[in-house]
């Protein structure tokens, strides 16, 4: 009986919580259709009559921030980095787990160690190195992400590979596969669940990362977070709030759409990432 | 192997270089001259802002870890009840976790300033506003993530144990505190670890929400280090020294926390 009588109360609590999670995004969305002059004075009013400006803010925001270019750069950096991280760290993890030498043991320890080092520790020297060797561009940053994503990814792949029986690989070797063939045709397909997790975790991190692209790519090749930050930083007192609201909305909406379609994978990926890490 | 090379060039080398530079004074790296522990002494001097940032960060971390975990756990309890629409709520609560720190920071910046504007002030008016603003933001972002972990934990708790407790006459509350929570300790370990390290290393949200204002009162450690590097000429060595201290603190806290909560986990 207890459960039945309490039901309305649970729904009320959940709905209040849901409102707390949805309202902020709703407010930004509503404001993105309002005249720039009343956003700061009446942030919670609805766009009615003359305060409704249609898509004006979107046009201004896209123009001022170069949003589509930023979107393209974000997409390029994220996609290439994630692909590279997956292939390279799966291979490295396989090598480390199957060949136990002093070198691979040290390497594994270094990868795990790198997971707890905060970015600020290497921020300055890393930027210096990247500029020195001409890696301060959208292609170069991909390799920096490879170095940084290595820790967690190798760690997760290694955990999974330890559970795969060696016999399968030995069978492939007897059938005449070299180690590269064995890896791609036998090992890599088995790793699929971990690959999905590693891909999601790295994509979320790289897509949203601000400091590294800001320091390495700067304002020349803005990613979305950098474009958002520079819009505010560059305009003391004279911010076009309308355009800015439109920009925030545009940064959030693609993520939410992707999330609605892929939520099962995303939630499971993040969950197994947390449990193993 | 390209990965090992990238790792060596972009992690190991900068790490060791950073360690070395923390003992030198430099502005362009090439001009580094050895100054011993001078940078560390400067880092802890009163005008460096580091101590202030450390206190602010610790306070923020304590409040966030407790509030995020308690609220996430309560939501997880609600969502493991046999209710309709559970999936919808789970989806909604998790969503903010996907939005980046900078964008999140500005979304809340607009909302908090909107509310405060009715009182004629804004978030830079007092460090308290910035502090609670960051706590709210952190809760908004992290609760859904932690909730997912707690839900997974709750679903794996042995129902039989809880029923046995009820048969033995335990109330709902008693069963919760003596059976459910103890068998949930692995989830608690993971969640405190994640909230702890994320709170301690917070940067993007801090930059976007307050930028450290008023003055540098709401700068957390990561932002303070960043400002020392890029905001004060001749202080790069001090920034690097702060970064080393920051690394040592983060590593110690993380390992200590893992050790302490692991020892509380019970075998069921």
CSV table of C-alpha atoms in Angstrom, one decimal, chain A residues 2-3 7 10-11 13-15 17-25 27-28 31 39-45 84-85 88-89 91-92 95 103 107 110-111 113-130 132-133 135 140 143-151 154 201 204 207-211 214-215 224-226 228-229 232-233 241 244-245 248 251-252 255-256 259-260 263-264 266-267 270-271 273-277, chain B residues 1-4 6-19 21 26-30 75 78-79 81-104 106-115 117-118 136 139-141 143-145 148-150 152 159 172 190 193-194 197 201 203-204 207-208 221-223 225-226 229-230 236 239-240 243-248 250-252 254-255 262:
chain,number,residue,atom,x,y,z
A,2,UNK,CA,2.8,2.3,1.0
A,3,UNK,CA,4.2,2.4,-2.5
A,7,UNK,CA,3.5,7.8,-6.1
A,10,UNK,CA,7.7,10.9,-6.1
A,11,UNK,CA,6.4,12.4,-9.4
A,13,UNK,CA,9.8,15.6,-6.7
A,14,UNK,CA,11.1,14.2,-10.0
A,15,UNK,CA,9.3,16.9,-11.9
A,17,UNK,CA,14.2,18.1,-10.4
A,18,UNK,CA,13.6,17.8,-14.1
A,19,UNK,CA,12.6,21.5,-14.2
A,20,UNK,CA,15.9,22.4,-12.5
A,21,UNK,CA,17.8,20.5,-15.2
A,22,UNK,CA,15.8,21.7,-18.2
A,23,UNK,CA,15.0,25.3,-17.3
A,24,UNK,CA,18.5,26.8,-17.9
A,25,UNK,CA,18.6,25.5,-21.4
A,27,UNK,CA,15.8,30.2,-20.8
A,28,UNK,CA,18.8,30.4,-23.2
A,31,UNK,CA,16.3,34.5,-25.0
A,39,UNK,CA,17.8,40.2,-22.6
A,40,UNK,CA,19.7,41.6,-19.6
A,41,UNK,CA,16.9,43.7,-18.2
A,42,UNK,CA,14.2,41.1,-18.5
A,43,UNK,CA,16.0,37.8,-18.7
A,44,UNK,CA,13.0,35.6,-17.8
A,45,UNK,CA,10.2,37.2,-20.0
A,84,UNK,CA,43.7,7.9,-34.0
A,85,UNK,CA,43.4,7.3,-30.3
A,88,UNK,CA,46.8,3.5,-31.6
A,89,UNK,CA,45.9,2.9,-28.0
A,91,UNK,CA,47.4,-1.6,-30.5
A,92,UNK,CA,49.6,-0.3,-27.7
A,95,UNK,CA,51.4,-5.0,-27.2
A,103,UNK,CA,60.0,-1.5,-21.0
A,107,UNK,CA,55.2,2.3,-20.1
A,110,UNK,CA,53.5,5.9,-17.1
A,111,UNK,CA,50.1,5.7,-18.8
A,113,UNK,CA,50.3,7.8,-13.9
A,114,UNK,CA,49.4,10.3,-16.6
A,115,UNK,CA,45.7,10.0,-15.7
A,116,UNK,CA,46.1,11.8,-12.4
A,117,UNK,CA,48.4,14.6,-13.6
A,118,UNK,CA,46.4,17.9,-13.9
A,119,UNK,CA,46.7,19.7,-17.2
A,120,UNK,CA,48.2,22.8,-15.6
A,121,UNK,CA,51.3,20.8,-14.7
A,122,UNK,CA,52.3,20.4,-18.4
A,123,UNK,CA,50.3,23.4,-19.8
A,124,UNK,CA,53.2,25.8,-20.3
A,125,UNK,CA,55.9,23.4,-21.4
A,126,UNK,CA,53.5,21.5,-23.7
A,127,UNK,CA,52.6,24.7,-25.5
A,128,UNK,CA,56.2,25.6,-25.8
A,129,UNK,CA,57.1,22.2,-27.4
A,130,UNK,CA,54.1,22.3,-29.7
A,132,UNK,CA,58.7,24.8,-31.4
A,133,UNK,CA,58.1,21.7,-33.5
A,135,UNK,CA,52.4,21.3,-34.2
A,140,UNK,CA,49.2,18.9,-35.0
A,143,UNK,CA,48.7,14.2,-32.1
A,144,UNK,CA,48.8,16.2,-28.8
A,145,UNK,CA,45.4,14.7,-28.0
A,146,UNK,CA,46.8,11.3,-29.0
A,147,UNK,CA,49.5,11.7,-26.4
A,148,UNK,CA,47.0,12.9,-23.8
A,149,UNK,CA,44.2,10.5,-24.5
A,150,UNK,CA,46.7,7.6,-24.3
A,151,UNK,CA,46.6,7.1,-20.5
A,154,UNK,CA,45.4,2.3,-23.0
A,201,UNK,CA,34.7,9.4,-23.5
A,204,UNK,CA,33.1,14.2,-25.1
A,207,UNK,CA,34.7,18.3,-28.2
A,208,UNK,CA,34.3,20.3,-25.0
A,209,UNK,CA,38.0,21.0,-24.3
A,210,UNK,CA,38.8,24.7,-24.1
A,211,UNK,CA,42.2,25.4,-22.7
A,214,UNK,CA,42.9,28.0,-26.9
A,215,UNK,CA,46.7,27.8,-26.2
A,224,UNK,CA,33.4,26.1,-30.5
A,225,UNK,CA,34.4,26.5,-26.8
A,226,UNK,CA,37.2,28.9,-27.8
A,228,UNK,CA,32.3,31.2,-27.2
A,229,UNK,CA,34.9,32.4,-24.7
A,232,UNK,CA,32.8,37.3,-24.3
A,233,UNK,CA,36.4,38.1,-23.6
A,241,UNK,CA,23.6,39.4,-25.9
A,244,UNK,CA,25.6,35.3,-27.7
A,245,UNK,CA,22.4,33.6,-26.7
A,248,UNK,CA,25.0,29.2,-26.7
A,251,UNK,CA,26.5,25.0,-29.2
A,252,UNK,CA,24.1,23.0,-27.1
A,255,UNK,CA,24.9,17.8,-28.6
A,256,UNK,CA,21.4,17.2,-27.3
A,259,UNK,CA,22.3,12.5,-27.2
A,260,UNK,CA,18.7,11.7,-27.9
A,263,UNK,CA,21.7,8.0,-25.3
A,264,UNK,CA,21.9,4.3,-24.7
A,266,UNK,CA,26.5,7.3,-24.3
A,267,UNK,CA,25.1,6.4,-20.9
A,270,UNK,CA,30.2,6.7,-19.6
A,271,UNK,CA,29.1,4.2,-17.0
A,273,UNK,CA,34.3,4.2,-18.3
A,274,UNK,CA,33.6,5.3,-14.7
A,275,UNK,CA,33.5,1.8,-13.3
A,276,UNK,CA,36.7,0.7,-14.9
A,277,UNK,CA,38.6,4.0,-14.4
B,1,UNK,CA,54.6,3.2,-32.4
B,2,UNK,CA,53.1,6.7,-33.0
B,3,UNK,CA,51.2,6.6,-29.7
B,4,UNK,CA,54.3,6.0,-27.6
B,6,UNK,CA,53.2,11.2,-29.0
B,7,UNK,CA,52.9,10.3,-25.4
B,8,UNK,CA,56.7,10.9,-24.8
B,9,UNK,CA,56.7,14.2,-26.7
B,10,UNK,CA,53.5,15.7,-25.5
B,11,UNK,CA,53.3,14.3,-22.0
B,12,UNK,CA,56.5,12.9,-20.5
B,13,UNK,CA,58.7,15.6,-22.0
B,14,UNK,CA,56.5,18.5,-20.8
B,15,UNK,CA,56.1,16.9,-17.5
B,16,UNK,CA,59.8,16.5,-16.8
B,17,UNK,CA,60.4,20.0,-18.3
B,18,UNK,CA,57.8,21.5,-16.1
B,19,UNK,CA,59.3,19.8,-13.0
B,21,UNK,CA,61.4,24.8,-14.8
B,26,UNK,CA,62.3,32.2,-17.0
B,27,UNK,CA,60.2,34.1,-19.5
B,28,UNK,CA,60.8,32.3,-22.7
B,29,UNK,CA,62.1,28.9,-21.5
B,30,UNK,CA,65.5,29.4,-23.2
B,75,UNK,CA,17.5,10.7,-7.3
B,78,UNK,CA,13.7,7.5,-6.7
B,79,UNK,CA,14.5,6.2,-10.2
B,81,UNK,CA,11.4,2.6,-7.8
B,82,UNK,CA,8.8,0.9,-10.0
B,83,UNK,CA,7.5,4.1,-11.6
B,84,UNK,CA,6.6,4.9,-15.2
B,85,UNK,CA,8.7,7.4,-17.2
B,86,UNK,CA,11.8,6.5,-15.3
B,87,UNK,CA,13.8,6.5,-18.5
B,88,UNK,CA,12.7,10.0,-19.4
B,89,UNK,CA,13.8,11.4,-16.1
B,90,UNK,CA,17.1,9.6,-16.3
B,91,UNK,CA,17.7,11.0,-19.8
B,92,UNK,CA,17.0,14.5,-18.6
B,93,UNK,CA,19.1,14.4,-15.5
B,94,UNK,CA,22.1,13.1,-17.3
B,95,UNK,CA,22.0,15.6,-20.2
B,96,UNK,CA,23.9,18.5,-18.7
B,97,UNK,CA,27.0,16.3,-18.4
B,98,UNK,CA,27.5,16.4,-22.1
B,99,UNK,CA,27.7,20.2,-22.3
B,100,UNK,CA,31.2,21.7,-22.2
B,101,UNK,CA,32.4,23.7,-19.2
B,102,UNK,CA,32.7,27.0,-21.0
B,103,UNK,CA,29.2,26.9,-22.4
B,104,UNK,CA,27.8,25.6,-19.1
B,106,UNK,CA,28.0,31.1,-19.5
B,107,UNK,CA,24.5,29.6,-19.4
B,108,UNK,CA,24.6,29.9,-15.6
B,109,UNK,CA,26.3,33.2,-15.8
B,110,UNK,CA,23.2,34.6,-17.7
B,111,UNK,CA,20.7,32.9,-15.3
B,112,UNK,CA,22.4,33.9,-12.0
B,113,UNK,CA,23.0,37.4,-13.2
B,114,UNK,CA,19.3,37.5,-14.3
B,115,UNK,CA,18.1,36.6,-10.9
B,117,UNK,CA,19.6,41.8,-11.3
B,118,UNK,CA,16.3,41.9,-9.5
B,136,UNK,CA,24.9,25.1,-8.2
B,139,UNK,CA,25.6,20.1,-9.1
B,140,UNK,CA,23.7,20.7,-12.3
B,141,UNK,CA,26.5,19.2,-14.3
B,143,UNK,CA,24.4,15.0,-10.4
B,144,UNK,CA,23.1,13.1,-13.5
B,145,UNK,CA,26.5,11.4,-14.1
B,148,UNK,CA,23.8,6.8,-13.3
B,149,UNK,CA,26.5,5.1,-11.3
B,150,UNK,CA,24.4,4.9,-8.2
B,152,UNK,CA,23.8,0.7,-11.6
B,159,UNK,CA,17.0,-7.8,-3.3
B,172,UNK,CA,12.7,1.1,5.4
B,190,UNK,CA,33.8,5.8,-7.7
B,193,UNK,CA,36.6,10.0,-6.5
B,194,UNK,CA,35.1,11.5,-9.7
B,197,UNK,CA,39.0,15.2,-8.7
B,201,UNK,CA,40.7,20.5,-11.2
B,203,UNK,CA,38.8,25.4,-14.7
B,204,UNK,CA,36.5,26.1,-17.6
B,207,UNK,CA,36.7,31.0,-16.0
B,208,UNK,CA,33.3,31.4,-17.7
B,221,UNK,CA,43.7,26.6,-8.1
B,222,UNK,CA,43.7,25.8,-11.8
B,223,UNK,CA,42.6,29.4,-12.7
B,225,UNK,CA,47.9,28.9,-11.9
B,226,UNK,CA,46.8,29.9,-15.4
B,229,UNK,CA,51.6,32.0,-16.1
B,230,UNK,CA,49.9,34.3,-18.5
B,236,UNK,CA,56.2,31.9,-15.1
B,239,UNK,CA,53.3,29.4,-12.0
B,240,UNK,CA,55.2,26.2,-12.7
B,243,UNK,CA,51.5,23.7,-10.8
B,244,UNK,CA,53.8,21.1,-9.2
B,245,UNK,CA,52.2,21.7,-5.8
B,246,UNK,CA,48.8,21.4,-7.4
B,247,UNK,CA,49.8,18.1,-9.0
B,248,UNK,CA,51.1,16.8,-5.7
B,250,UNK,CA,45.6,16.3,-6.5
B,251,UNK,CA,47.6,13.0,-6.6
B,252,UNK,CA,47.7,12.8,-2.8
B,254,UNK,CA,43.0,11.1,-5.0
B,255,UNK,CA,45.1,8.2,-3.7
B,262,UNK,CA,38.2,1.1,-0.4
